[in-house]
CSV table of C-alpha atoms and ligand atoms in Angstrom, one decimal:
chain,number,residue,atom,x,y,z
A,897,LEU,CA,0.4,-0.1,-0.2
A,898,ILE,CA,2.6,2.4,1.0
A,899,THR,CA,4.7,1.9,-2.3
A,900,GLN,CA,1.6,1.8,-4.1
A,901,GLN,CA,0.2,5.1,-3.0
A,902,SER,CA,3.4,7.3,-3.3
A,903,GLN,CA,5.1,9.7,-5.1
A,904,GLU,CA,6.1,7.0,-7.6
A,905,GLU,CA,2.5,6.1,-8.3
A,906,LEU,CA,2.0,9.8,-9.4
A,907,TYR,CA,5.2,10.3,-11.5
A,908,LYS,CA,3.6,6.8,-13.6
A,909,VAL,CA,0.5,8.4,-14.2
A,910,LEU,CA,2.2,11.9,-15.2
A,911,LYS,CA,4.1,9.9,-17.6
A,912,GLU,CA,1.4,8.1,-19.3
A,913,ASN,CA,-0.4,11.4,-19.5
A,914,LEU,CA,2.8,12.3,-21.6
A,915,ARG,CA,3.1,9.5,-23.7
A,916,LEU,CA,-0.5,9.7,-24.6
A,917,GLN,CA,-0.2,13.2,-25.6
A,918,GLU,CA,2.7,12.3,-27.7
A,919,THR,CA,1.2,9.7,-29.5
A,920,GLY,CA,-2.3,11.7,-30.1
A,921,GLN,CA,-4.1,10.2,-27.7
A,922,ALA,CA,-4.9,13.4,-25.5
A,923,GLU,CA,-8.6,12.5,-24.9
A,924,GLN,CA,-7.4,9.3,-22.6
A,925,GLN,CA,-5.0,11.3,-20.5
A,926,LYS,CA,-6.2,11.2,-17.0
A,927,LEU,CA,-7.4,14.5,-15.4
A,928,VAL,CA,-4.8,14.9,-12.5
A,929,VAL,CA,-5.8,16.9,-9.0
A,930,VAL,CA,-3.8,17.3,-6.3
A,931,SER,CA,-6.0,18.4,-3.1
A,932,ILE,CA,-3.2,19.8,-0.3
A,933,ALA,CA,-4.0,19.9,3.3
A,934,PRO,CA,-3.0,23.1,5.1
A,935,GLN,CA,-1.2,21.5,7.5
A,936,CYS,CA,1.2,20.2,5.0
A,937,ARG,CA,1.4,23.7,3.5
A,938,ALA,CA,2.2,24.7,7.2
A,939,SER,CA,5.2,22.2,7.1
A,940,LEU,CA,6.2,22.9,3.9
A,941,ALA,CA,6.2,26.7,4.5
A,942,ALA,CA,8.0,26.0,7.9
A,943,LYS,CA,11.0,24.5,6.2
A,944,TYR,CA,11.3,26.8,3.5
A,945,LYS,CA,10.7,29.7,5.7
A,946,LEU,CA,8.1,31.0,3.6
A,947,SER,CA,4.6,32.6,4.1
A,948,VAL,CA,1.5,29.8,3.7
A,949,GLN,CA,0.4,32.4,0.7
A,950,GLU,CA,3.7,31.8,-0.6
A,951,THR,CA,3.8,28.3,-0.3
A,952,ALA,CA,0.2,27.7,-1.8
A,953,ALA,CA,1.4,29.5,-4.8
A,954,LYS,CA,4.7,27.7,-5.1
A,955,LEU,CA,3.2,24.2,-4.6
A,956,THR,CA,0.8,25.1,-7.1
A,957,GLY,CA,3.8,26.1,-9.7
A,958,PHE,CA,5.5,23.1,-8.8
A,959,PHE,CA,2.6,20.8,-9.4
A,960,LYS,CA,1.8,22.6,-12.5
A,961,LYS,CA,5.1,22.2,-13.7
A,962,ILE,CA,5.7,18.1,-13.0
A,963,GLY,CA,2.0,18.0,-15.5
A,964,VAL,CA,-0.6,18.2,-12.9
A,965,HIS,CA,-4.0,19.9,-13.9
A,966,TYR,CA,-5.7,21.3,-10.7
A,967,VAL,CA,-4.3,22.2,-7.2
A,968,PHE,CA,-7.1,22.6,-4.4
A,969,ASP,CA,-6.6,23.0,-0.6
A,970,THR,CA,-8.7,20.4,1.6
A,971,THR,CA,-9.8,23.4,4.1
A,972,PHE,CA,-12.4,23.9,1.6
A,973,SER,CA,-14.1,20.3,1.8
A,974,ARG,CA,-13.1,20.6,5.7
A,975,ASN,CA,-16.2,23.2,5.6
A,976,PHE,CA,-18.8,20.5,4.7
A,977,SER,CA,-16.9,18.1,7.4
A,978,LEU,CA,-17.3,21.1,10.1
A,979,LEU,CA,-21.1,21.9,8.8
A,980,GLU,CA,-22.2,18.0,8.7
A,981,SER,CA,-20.4,17.3,12.1
A,982,CYS,CA,-22.5,20.1,13.8
A,983,ARG,CA,-26.0,19.1,12.5
A,984,GLU,CA,-25.1,15.7,13.1
A,985,PHE,CA,-23.9,16.4,16.9
A,986,VAL,CA,-27.3,18.5,17.7
A,987,GLN,CA,-29.4,15.2,16.3
A,988,ARG,CA,-27.6,13.3,18.3
A,989,TYR,CA,-28.2,15.3,21.5
A,990,LYS,CA,-31.4,15.1,21.0
A,991,GLU,CA,-31.8,11.9,20.2
A,992,SER,CA,-29.5,11.1,23.5
A,993,GLU,CA,-32.3,10.4,25.8
A,994,THR,CA,-34.0,7.5,24.2
A,995,ASN,CA,-30.5,6.3,22.4
A,996,LYS,CA,-27.8,5.2,24.5
A,997,THR,CA,-24.9,5.7,22.6
A,998,ALA,CA,-25.9,9.1,20.9
A,999,LEU,CA,-23.5,10.5,23.0
A,1000,PRO,CA,-20.7,11.4,23.7
A,1001,MET,CA,-20.1,12.0,19.9
A,1002,LEU,CA,-16.6,11.0,19.1
A,1003,SER,CA,-14.8,13.2,16.3
A,1004,SER,CA,-13.8,11.0,12.8
A,1005,ALA,CA,-11.5,12.8,11.0
A,1006,CYS,CA,-8.4,11.0,12.4
A,1007,PRO,CA,-7.6,7.7,10.9
A,1008,GLY,CA,-5.0,6.7,13.2
A,1009,TRP,CA,-8.0,6.9,15.9
A,1010,ILE,CA,-10.4,4.9,13.5
A,1011,CYS,CA,-7.7,2.0,13.2
A,1012,TYR,CA,-7.3,1.8,17.0
A,1013,ALA,CA,-11.2,2.0,17.8
A,1014,GLU,CA,-12.0,-0.8,15.1
A,1015,LYS,CA,-9.1,-2.9,15.8
A,1016,THR,CA,-9.0,-2.7,19.6
A,1017,HIS,CA,-12.3,-1.4,21.1
A,1018,GLY,CA,-14.8,-2.9,18.2
A,1019,HIS,CA,-18.6,-2.4,18.8
A,1020,TYR,CA,-18.2,-1.0,22.7
A,1021,ILE,CA,-16.7,2.7,20.8
A,1022,LEU,CA,-17.7,2.5,16.9
A,1023,PRO,CA,-21.3,3.5,17.7
A,1024,TYR,CA,-20.0,7.1,19.5
A,1025,ILE,CA,-18.0,7.5,16.5
A,1026,SER,CA,-19.2,10.7,13.8
A,1027,THR,CA,-20.5,9.0,10.7
A,1028,THR,CA,-19.2,12.6,9.0
A,1029,LYS,CA,-16.5,11.7,6.8
A,1030,SER,CA,-13.0,13.5,7.0
A,1031,PRO,CA,-12.0,16.4,5.1
A,1032,GLN,CA,-9.7,14.1,3.0
A,1033,GLN,CA,-12.5,11.6,2.0
A,1034,ILE,CA,-14.9,14.7,1.5
A,1035,MET,CA,-12.7,16.4,-0.6
A,1036,GLY,CA,-12.4,12.9,-2.6
A,1037,SER,CA,-16.5,12.8,-3.4
A,1038,LEU,CA,-16.2,16.4,-4.6
A,1039,VAL,CA,-13.6,15.9,-7.1
A,1040,LYS,CA,-14.9,12.6,-7.8
A,1041,ASP,CA,-18.6,12.9,-8.2
A,1042,TYR,CA,-19.1,17.1,-8.0
A,1043,MET,CA,-16.8,17.9,-10.1
A,1044,ALA,CA,-16.6,14.8,-12.6
A,1045,THR,CA,-20.3,15.5,-13.3
A,1046,SER,CA,-20.5,18.9,-13.6
A,1047,ARG,CA,-17.6,18.7,-16.2
A,1048,GLY,CA,-18.6,15.7,-17.7
A,1049,VAL,CA,-15.5,13.6,-16.9
A,1050,PRO,CA,-15.8,9.9,-16.0
A,1051,ALA,CA,-14.7,9.5,-12.4
A,1052,ASN,CA,-12.1,7.1,-13.2
A,1053,LEU,CA,-10.5,9.5,-15.9
A,1054,ILE,CA,-9.6,11.8,-13.2
A,1055,TYR,CA,-6.5,11.1,-10.9
A,1056,HIS,CA,-6.7,12.6,-7.5
A,1057,VAL,CA,-4.1,12.7,-5.0
A,1058,THR,CA,-4.0,14.4,-1.5
A,1059,VAL,CA,-1.0,15.9,0.2
A,1060,MET,CA,-1.3,14.7,4.1
A,1061,PRO,CA,0.3,15.4,7.6
A,1062,CYS,CA,0.7,11.4,8.0
A,1063,PHE,CA,0.8,7.9,6.4
A,1064,ASP,CA,-2.4,6.4,8.2
A,1065,LYS,CA,-4.5,8.9,5.6
A,1066,LYS,CA,-3.1,6.4,2.8
A,1067,LEU,CA,-5.2,3.4,4.7
A,1068,GLU,CA,-8.3,6.0,5.3
A,1069,ALA,CA,-8.3,6.3,1.3
A,1070,SER,CA,-7.9,2.4,0.7
A,1071,ARG,CA,-11.0,1.9,2.9
A,1072,SER,CA,-13.4,-0.3,1.0
A,1073,ASP,CA,-16.0,2.5,2.0
A,1074,PHE,CA,-14.4,5.1,-0.3
A,1075,TYR,CA,-14.3,3.0,-3.5
A,1076,ASN,CA,-16.7,4.1,-6.1
A,1077,ASP,CA,-18.3,0.5,-7.5
A,1078,ILE,CA,-19.8,2.1,-10.4
A,1079,TYR,CA,-16.7,3.7,-12.0
A,1080,SER,CA,-14.2,1.4,-10.2
A,1081,THR,CA,-12.2,3.9,-9.1
A,1082,ARG,CA,-11.3,5.5,-5.5
A,1083,ASP,CA,-12.5,8.7,-4.0
A,1084,VAL,CA,-8.6,9.6,-3.2
A,1085,ASP,CA,-6.3,7.4,-5.6
A,1086,CYS,CA,-3.1,8.5,-3.9
A,1087,VAL,CA,-2.2,9.9,-0.8
A,1088,ILE,CA,1.5,11.6,-0.4
A,1089,THR,CA,2.5,12.8,2.8
A,1090,SER,CA,4.5,16.6,3.2
A,1091,VAL,CA,7.9,14.3,3.3
A,1092,GLU,CA,7.0,12.8,0.2
A,1093,VAL,CA,6.3,16.3,-1.4
A,1094,ASP,CA,9.8,17.6,-0.3
A,1095,THR,CA,11.6,14.5,-1.9
A,1096,MET,CA,9.7,15.0,-5.1
A,1097,LEU,CA,11.3,18.4,-4.9
A,1098,GLN,CA,14.8,16.9,-4.0
A,1099,GLN,CA,14.3,14.4,-7.0
A,1100,GLU,CA,13.4,17.3,-9.6
A,1101,GLY,CA,16.8,19.0,-8.1
A,1102,ILE,CA,14.6,22.6,-7.1
A,1103,SER,CA,14.1,23.9,-3.9
A,1104,LEU,CA,10.7,25.2,-2.9
A,1105,ASN,CA,12.2,28.9,-2.9
A,1106,ASP,CA,13.0,28.5,-6.1
A,1107,VAL,CA,9.8,27.6,-7.7
A,1108,GLU,CA,8.1,29.7,-9.7
A,1109,PRO,CA,4.7,30.5,-7.8
A,1110,VAL,CA,1.6,30.3,-9.7
A,1111,GLU,CA,-2.0,30.9,-8.4
A,1112,ILE,CA,-4.1,27.8,-7.0
A,1113,ASP,CA,-7.0,27.0,-8.5
A,1114,ASN,CA,-9.8,28.5,-6.6
A,1115,ILE,CA,-12.7,26.5,-7.1
A,1116,PHE,CA,-12.0,23.9,-4.2
A,1117,THR,CA,-10.1,26.7,-2.4
A,1118,GLN,CA,-10.7,28.6,1.3
A,1119,ILE,CA,-10.0,31.4,-0.6
A,1120,HIS,CA,-11.9,35.6,-0.4
A,1121,GLU,CA,-10.2,38.2,-2.4
A,1122,GLY,CA,-6.9,36.4,-2.8
A,1123,GLN,CA,-6.2,35.9,1.0
A,1124,LEU,CA,-6.3,31.8,1.7
A,1125,LEU,CA,-8.3,31.4,4.6
A,1126,ASN,CA,-8.5,29.2,7.3
A,1127,HIS,CA,-10.9,27.3,10.2
A,1128,ALA,CA,-10.3,28.6,14.1
A,1129,GLY,CA,-9.3,25.9,16.7
A,1130,GLY,CA,-6.1,25.1,15.7
A,1131,GLY,CA,-4.2,22.3,13.9
A,1132,SER,CA,-7.1,19.8,14.0
A,1133,GLY,CA,-9.7,21.9,12.0
A,1134,GLY,CA,-11.5,23.2,15.2
A,1135,TYR,CA,-14.1,20.4,15.4
A,1136,LEU,CA,-14.8,21.1,19.1
A,1137,GLU,CA,-14.9,24.9,18.8
A,1138,HIS,CA,-17.4,24.8,15.6
A,1139,ILE,CA,-19.7,22.4,17.2
A,1140,LEU,CA,-19.6,24.1,20.7
A,1141,LYS,CA,-20.5,27.2,19.2
A,1142,TYR,CA,-23.4,26.1,16.8
A,1143,THR,CA,-25.0,23.9,19.5
A,1144,ALA,CA,-24.6,27.1,22.0
A,1145,HIS,CA,-26.4,29.0,19.2
A,1146,ASN,CA,-29.0,26.7,18.1
A,1147,LEU,CA,-29.8,24.9,21.2
A,1148,PHE,CA,-29.5,27.2,24.1
A,1149,GLY,CA,-29.4,31.0,22.0
A,1150,GLN,CA,-26.2,32.0,23.1
A,1151,ASP,CA,-23.5,33.5,20.9
A,1152,VAL,CA,-20.3,32.3,22.0
A,1153,THR,CA,-17.3,34.7,21.2
A,1154,GLN,CA,-14.1,33.1,23.3
A,1155,ILE,CA,-13.7,29.6,24.3
A,1156,ASN,CA,-12.0,29.2,27.6
A,1157,TYR,CA,-10.3,25.7,27.6
A,1158,LYS,CA,-9.4,24.2,31.1
A,1159,VAL,CA,-6.0,22.3,30.9
A,1160,LEU,CA,-6.3,18.7,32.5
A,1161,ARG,CA,-3.4,15.9,32.5
A,1162,ASN,CA,-1.7,18.3,29.8
A,1163,GLN,CA,-2.0,20.4,27.0
A,1164,ASP,CA,-3.3,17.7,24.8
A,1165,PHE,CA,-6.0,17.1,27.1
A,1166,GLN,CA,-8.2,20.1,28.0
A,1167,GLU,CA,-12.5,20.7,28.6
A,1168,VAL,CA,-14.6,23.0,28.0
A,1169,THR,CA,-17.9,24.1,29.4
A,1170,LEU,CA,-20.8,25.7,27.9
A,1171,GLU,CA,-23.2,27.2,30.9
A,1172,VAL,CA,-26.4,28.7,30.7
A,1173,PRO,CA,-27.1,31.2,33.5
A,1174,GLY,CA,-26.6,29.1,36.9
A,1175,GLN,CA,-26.0,25.5,35.2
A,1176,PRO,CA,-23.7,23.5,33.1
A,1177,VAL,CA,-25.0,22.0,29.9
A,1178,ILE,CA,-22.4,20.9,27.7
A,1179,LYS,CA,-19.2,19.7,28.3
A,1180,MET,CA,-16.8,19.0,25.5
A,1181,ALA,CA,-12.9,17.7,25.5
A,1182,LEU,CA,-10.1,17.6,23.2
A,1183,ALA,CA,-8.1,14.4,23.7
A,1184,TYR,CA,-4.9,13.9,21.9
A,1185,GLY,CA,-2.2,11.4,21.6
A,1186,PHE,CA,-2.4,7.6,23.3
A,1187,ARG,CA,-2.7,8.2,26.8
A,1188,ASN,CA,-5.6,10.8,26.4
A,1189,ILE,CA,-7.3,8.7,24.0
A,1190,GLN,CA,-7.1,5.8,26.2
A,1191,ASN,CA,-8.6,7.6,29.2
A,1192,ILE,CA,-11.6,8.9,27.3
A,1193,VAL,CA,-12.0,5.3,25.9
A,1194,GLN,CA,-11.9,3.4,29.4
A,1195,LYS,CA,-14.4,6.3,30.9
A,1196,ILE,CA,-17.1,5.4,28.0
A,1197,LYS,CA,-16.3,1.7,28.7
A,1198,ARG,CA,-17.3,1.9,32.5
A,1199,GLY,CA,-19.9,4.8,31.5
A,1200,LYS,CA,-18.3,7.2,33.3
A,1201,CYS,CA,-17.6,9.8,30.3
A,1202,THR,CA,-19.1,13.0,31.1
A,1203,TYR,CA,-18.4,14.7,28.2
A,1204,HIS,CA,-20.8,15.1,25.1
A,1205,PHE,CA,-18.4,15.4,22.6
A,1206,VAL,CA,-14.2,14.9,22.2
A,1207,GLU,CA,-12.0,15.9,19.6
A,1208,ILE,CA,-9.8,12.9,19.1
A,1209,MET,CA,-6.4,13.2,17.3
A,1210,ALA,CA,-3.7,10.3,17.4
A,1211,CYS,CA,-0.7,12.5,17.1
A,1212,PRO,CA,0.1,14.7,20.3
A,1213,SER,CA,-0.5,18.0,18.9
A,1214,GLY,CA,-2.8,17.3,16.4
A,1215,CYS,CA,-2.0,16.7,12.7
A,1216,ASN,CA,0.8,19.6,12.5
A,1217,ASN,CA,2.9,16.8,14.4
A,1218,GLY,CA,2.0,14.2,11.7
A,1219,GLY,CA,4.3,11.4,11.0
A,1220,GLY,CA,4.3,12.2,7.4
A,1221,GLN,CA,5.6,15.8,8.3
A,1222,ILE,CA,9.0,17.7,7.6
A,1223,ARG,CA,11.5,16.3,10.5
A,1224,PRO,CA,13.4,18.9,12.4
A,1225,GLU,CA,17.0,19.7,11.2
A,1226,GLY,CA,20.2,20.6,12.5
A,1227,GLU,CA,19.6,21.9,16.2
A,1228,GLU,CA,15.9,22.6,16.2
A,1229,THR,CA,14.2,20.1,18.3
A,1230,PRO,CA,10.6,18.5,17.4
A,1231,LYS,CA,8.9,20.8,19.7
A,1232,GLU,CA,10.4,24.0,18.4
A,1233,LEU,CA,9.7,22.6,15.1
A,1234,VAL,CA,5.8,22.0,15.9
A,1235,ASP,CA,5.7,25.5,17.5
A,1236,ARG,CA,6.8,26.9,14.3
A,1237,VAL,CA,4.5,24.9,12.2
A,1238,THR,CA,1.7,26.1,14.6
A,1239,ALA,CA,2.5,29.5,14.4
A,1240,THR,CA,2.6,29.0,10.7
A,1241,TYR,CA,-0.5,27.2,10.3
A,1242,ASN,CA,-2.3,30.0,12.5
A,1243,SER,CA,-1.0,33.2,10.5
A,1244,ILE,CA,-4.0,33.3,8.0
A,1245,GLY,CA,-7.2,34.5,8.7
A,1246,ASN,CA,-10.3,32.0,9.7
A,1247,SER,CA,-13.9,32.0,8.4
A,1248,LEU,CA,-16.8,30.3,9.5
A,1249,PRO,CA,-17.6,27.0,7.4
A,1250,ASP,CA,-20.8,28.4,6.3
A,1251,SER,CA,-19.5,32.0,5.6
A,1252,LEU,CA,-18.1,31.6,1.8
A,1253,LYS,CA,-20.1,32.1,-1.1
A,1254,THR,CA,-18.8,29.1,-2.9
A,1255,VAL,CA,-19.2,26.7,0.0
A,1256,VAL,CA,-23.2,27.6,0.0
A,1257,ASP,CA,-23.3,27.3,-3.7
A,1258,VAL,CA,-21.5,24.3,-4.1
A,1259,TYR,CA,-23.8,22.4,-1.2
A,1260,ASN,CA,-26.9,23.9,-3.0
A,1261,GLU,CA,-26.2,22.8,-6.3
A,1262,TRP,CA,-24.3,19.3,-5.2
A,1263,LEU,CA,-26.3,17.9,-2.3
A,1264,GLY,CA,-29.5,20.1,-2.6
A,1265,GLU,CA,-31.2,20.7,0.8
A,1266,VAL,CA,-29.5,20.2,4.0
A,1267,GLY,CA,-30.0,16.4,5.3
A,1268,SER,CA,-30.7,14.9,1.9
A,1269,GLU,CA,-30.8,11.7,1.2
A,1270,LYS,CA,-27.6,12.6,-0.8
A,1271,SER,CA,-25.7,14.4,1.6
A,1272,ARG,CA,-26.5,11.2,4.1
A,1273,LYS,CA,-24.6,9.3,1.2
A,1274,LEU,CA,-21.7,11.8,0.0
A,1275,LEU,CA,-20.9,13.1,3.6
A,1276,HIS,CA,-21.5,10.1,5.7
A,1277,THR,CA,-19.5,6.8,6.4
A,1278,GLN,CA,-19.5,4.0,8.4
A,1279,TYR,CA,-16.8,1.9,10.7
A,1280,HIS,CA,-16.2,-1.5,10.9
A,1281,GLU,CA,-15.1,-4.0,14.2
A,1282,VAL,CA,-12.0,-5.8,12.6
A,1283,GLU,CA,-10.4,-8.8,14.4
A,1284,LYS,CA,-8.1,-7.7,17.1
A,1285,MET,CA,-4.4,-7.2,16.1
A,1286,THR,CA,-1.6,-6.2,18.3
A,1287,ASN,CA,0.7,-3.5,16.7
A,1288,ALA,CA,-1.7,-3.1,14.5
A,1289,LEU,CA,-0.9,0.8,13.9
A,1290,THR,CA,1.5,2.6,11.5
A,1291,ILE,CA,1.3,5.4,13.7
A,1292,LYS,CA,3.9,6.3,16.7
A,1293,TRP,CA,2.3,6.5,19.6
B,844,SF4,FE1,-2.5,11.7,10.8
B,844,SF4,FE2,-1.7,12.6,13.3
B,844,SF4,FE3,-3.6,14.1,12.1
B,844,SF4,FE4,-4.8,11.6,13.1
B,844,SF4,S1,-3.7,13.3,14.3
B,844,SF4,S2,-5.0,12.4,10.7
B,844,SF4,S3,-2.8,10.1,12.6
B,844,SF4,S4,-1.5,13.3,11.4
């Protein structure tokens, strides 16, 4: 899997495209799309000491130079993931009186955590995990369904590559749930990490600093008036933050502007309580890294978890510290590098998931109304209990 889904596979597709063009068979070429995660952009920006905006333009320039047709940004698909997670939480909250596994809702965007839950805790934990797809897989649906249909290109003639902060994203892309039987194609064909992009630059004998910048394609990019935008809430994409604000507004008529986190055992385990005058109504937590995840899982198994939502990420410090991110060089410590990547990641402005007109337009055109059958099919997934395996994880705990 690791060799199949790698930069070598991307190079093979690009080489074949060139051959088809040179032999007059251009109509058989694959449309090559690369979608870049904002954490990877921040990792490469930190290595090359560039701004986020410069890095996006230089990565676009690099990928287009080697034959890629479109370059997008998975912050765009994260809007859909955040919106759908907010709605799912409110629905589960309303069902929680009659459905014992409706809450706590556990986040689903981290495949390191999902693999661990499926292989280690099976049926105890899976019902609690949000069914909303991750930004990578929603981008897969956007590219292979919305884009393919709107441009009249069969999905299997699109080759979709994502650039992601960890190797577990390769496992996620290869799940059978994300395979399109009609077109015999995966929603994401190939996943490469930040380190692998850096290897590509080295193989081409070029530094990112010297790449000619090209404007990123803005159909699936979180951009407004030329400025790239992010979501509040840090390197995870801010699932807790957005769900808390949405719930406070929609269920309790409160507009939360400032979230006050209480640090528990460490920075990777924090909680937030929403109070309506006089009483706490919603409690949520962030749990990053294996020890904190185990703590939450044990609490749920013993029926002692008091949280309504937990944002779970397998890597300590979250995706900015993923196993596929650029490693420190020289005297810089891993912690110093992660701090720099995080500062770079946070250096651009934020927007709300439904504030961009392009997001609203694509949602309406693609999925119709909120909660439609199509939105359930294309924005949600399922999990499977698998045989227990030890050392099954590819991530470093
Ligand atoms: Fe990958 Fe780590 Fe992010 Fe999970 S937290 S998605 S394992 S980088």
